[in-house]
mmCIF file of C-alpha atoms in Angstrom:
data_model
loop_
_atom_site.group_PDB
_atom_site.id
_atom_site.type_symbol
_atom_site.label_atom_id
_atom_site.label_comp_id
_atom_site.label_asym_id
_atom_site.label_seq_id
_atom_site.Cartn_x
_atom_site.Cartn_y
_atom_site.Cartn_z
ATOM 1 C CA MET A 283 -3.525 -1.388 21.128
ATOM 2 C CA GLN A 284 -5.029 2.089 20.802
ATOM 3 C CA ASN A 285 -8.735 2.563 21.448
ATOM 4 C CA ASP A 286 -9.158 4.465 18.174
ATOM 5 C CA ASN A 287 -7.829 1.541 16.143
ATOM 6 C CA PRO A 288 -10.757 -0.025 14.223
ATOM 7 C CA ASN A 289 -9.411 -3.493 14.955
ATOM 8 C CA THR A 290 -9.428 -3.063 18.734
ATOM 9 C CA GLU A 291 -12.794 -4.812 19.107
ATOM 10 C CA ARG A 292 -11.622 -7.705 16.947
ATOM 11 C CA TYR A 293 -8.431 -8.025 18.947
ATOM 12 C CA ILE A 294 -10.355 -8.022 22.229
ATOM 13 C CA ALA A 295 -12.830 -10.658 20.997
ATOM 14 C CA ILE A 296 -9.999 -12.952 19.909
ATOM 15 C CA ALA A 297 -8.100 -12.376 23.161
ATOM 16 C CA ARG A 298 -11.213 -13.163 25.211
ATOM 17 C CA ALA A 299 -11.789 -16.385 23.270
ATOM 18 C CA CYS A 300 -8.181 -17.397 23.917
ATOM 19 C CA LEU A 301 -8.397 -16.622 27.616
ATOM 20 C CA LYS A 302 -11.684 -18.498 27.927
ATOM 21 C CA ALA A 303 -10.155 -21.538 26.235
ATOM 22 C CA ILE A 304 -7.137 -21.400 28.529
ATOM 23 C CA ASN A 305 -9.357 -21.074 31.597
ATOM 24 C CA ASP A 306 -11.568 -23.940 30.409
ATOM 25 C CA THR A 307 -8.552 -26.207 29.980
ATOM 26 C CA THR A 308 -7.489 -25.662 33.577
ATOM 27 C CA LYS A 309 -10.903 -26.861 34.789
ATOM 28 C CA ASN A 310 -11.205 -29.900 32.529
ATOM 29 C CA ALA A 311 -9.422 -33.185 32.774
ATOM 30 C CA GLY A 312 -7.383 -34.297 29.796
ATOM 31 C CA ASP A 313 -3.887 -34.550 28.611
ATOM 32 C CA ARG A 314 -1.726 -31.552 27.830
ATOM 33 C CA GLU A 315 -1.940 -32.025 24.054
ATOM 34 C CA GLN A 316 -5.761 -32.001 24.121
ATOM 35 C CA LYS A 317 -5.713 -28.787 26.120
ATOM 36 C CA ILE A 318 -3.281 -27.149 23.718
ATOM 37 C CA GLN A 319 -5.421 -28.194 20.768
ATOM 38 C CA ALA A 320 -8.511 -26.743 22.469
ATOM 39 C CA VAL A 321 -6.761 -23.385 22.806
ATOM 40 C CA TYR A 322 -5.589 -23.465 19.172
ATOM 41 C CA GLN A 323 -9.118 -24.300 18.054
ATOM 42 C CA ALA A 324 -10.547 -21.408 20.076
ATOM 43 C CA ILE A 325 -8.039 -19.027 18.518
ATOM 44 C CA ASP A 326 -8.853 -20.248 15.013
ATOM 45 C CA THR A 327 -12.603 -20.061 15.559
ATOM 46 C CA ALA A 328 -12.407 -16.531 16.971
ATOM 47 C CA PHE A 329 -10.083 -15.370 14.202
ATOM 48 C CA GLN A 330 -12.313 -16.803 11.471
ATOM 49 C CA ALA A 331 -15.407 -15.174 12.975
ATOM 50 C CA GLU A 332 -13.771 -11.773 13.303
ATOM 51 C CA PHE A 333 -12.442 -11.647 9.756
ATOM 52 C CA THR A 334 -15.508 -12.880 7.876
ATOM 53 C CA GLU A 335 -16.332 -9.355 6.675
ATOM 54 C CA TYR A 336 -12.807 -8.854 5.341
ATOM 55 C CA ARG A 337 -12.987 -12.070 3.343
ATOM 56 C CA GLN A 338 -16.381 -11.119 1.928
ATOM 57 C CA SER A 339 -15.133 -7.660 0.943
ATOM 58 C CA VAL A 340 -12.062 -9.106 -0.734
ATOM 59 C CA ALA A 341 -14.217 -11.566 -2.715
ATOM 60 C CA ILE A 342 -16.515 -8.789 -3.927
ATOM 61 C CA MET A 343 -13.600 -6.543 -4.854
ATOM 62 C CA ALA A 344 -11.907 -9.370 -6.736
ATOM 63 C CA THR A 345 -15.063 -9.874 -8.792
ATOM 64 C CA VAL A 346 -15.249 -6.156 -9.559
ATOM 65 C CA LEU A 347 -11.573 -6.052 -10.541
ATOM 66 C CA GLU A 348 -12.079 -9.022 -12.857
ATOM 67 C CA ARG A 349 -14.961 -7.211 -14.524
ATOM 68 C CA ILE A 350 -12.905 -4.033 -14.920
ATOM 69 C CA ALA A 351 -9.917 -6.034 -16.206
ATOM 70 C CA SER A 352 -12.089 -7.734 -18.816
ATOM 71 C CA GLY A 353 -11.963 -4.505 -20.829
ATOM 72 C CA GLN A 354 -15.719 -4.463 -21.411
ATOM 73 C CA LEU A 355 -16.161 -1.185 -19.532
ATOM 74 C CA ASP A 356 -14.983 2.232 -20.576
ATOM 75 C CA ALA A 357 -12.944 4.312 -18.124
ATOM 76 C CA ASP A 358 -15.967 6.143 -16.687
ATOM 77 C CA GLN A 359 -17.920 2.928 -16.179
ATOM 78 C CA ALA A 360 -14.942 1.268 -14.540
ATOM 79 C CA ALA A 361 -14.416 4.235 -12.203
ATOM 80 C CA ASP A 362 -18.135 4.318 -11.331
ATOM 81 C CA LEU A 363 -18.158 0.586 -10.567
ATOM 82 C CA ALA A 364 -15.064 0.963 -8.386
ATOM 83 C CA ARG A 365 -16.633 3.868 -6.451
ATOM 84 C CA LYS A 366 -19.891 1.971 -5.903
ATOM 85 C CA THR A 367 -17.983 -1.059 -4.684
ATOM 86 C CA LEU A 368 -15.948 1.005 -2.228
ATOM 87 C CA ASP A 369 -19.111 2.715 -0.969
ATOM 88 C CA GLN A 370 -20.656 -0.681 -0.170
ATOM 89 C CA GLN A 371 -17.608 -1.839 1.757
ATOM 90 C CA PRO A 372 -18.325 -2.316 5.492
ATOM 91 C CA GLU A 373 -17.226 0.698 7.512
ATOM 92 C CA ASN A 374 -14.920 -1.341 9.760
ATOM 93 C CA THR A 375 -12.925 -2.587 6.759
ATOM 94 C CA ARG A 376 -12.133 0.867 5.373
ATOM 95 C CA ASN A 377 -8.589 2.131 5.811
ATOM 96 C CA ALA A 378 -8.032 -0.262 8.692
ATOM 97 C CA MET A 379 -4.655 -1.834 9.285
ATOM 98 C CA MET A 380 -4.811 -5.580 9.729
ATOM 99 C CA HIS A 381 -2.419 -7.273 12.130
#
């Protein structure tokens, strides 16, 4: 992954959580299935944490789109609302490719 990719930090955080879970399972007693589940849980937890901002942005944008789609705004108001919403979007969610 390229260092200039805005998702590099997210990728690294998820990878570290996975590696930590794998390392922890080698130290702990337990059956194979429990260890596998621990790794899956670590992956899920890390993924959910890293993509919280995306989910919040999508929820806000959906609300704005619903308001625009309601037809209660004229074209200028709708465009202004869209611009304001985009301006409030977290920087790391702008124009970033998701994997």
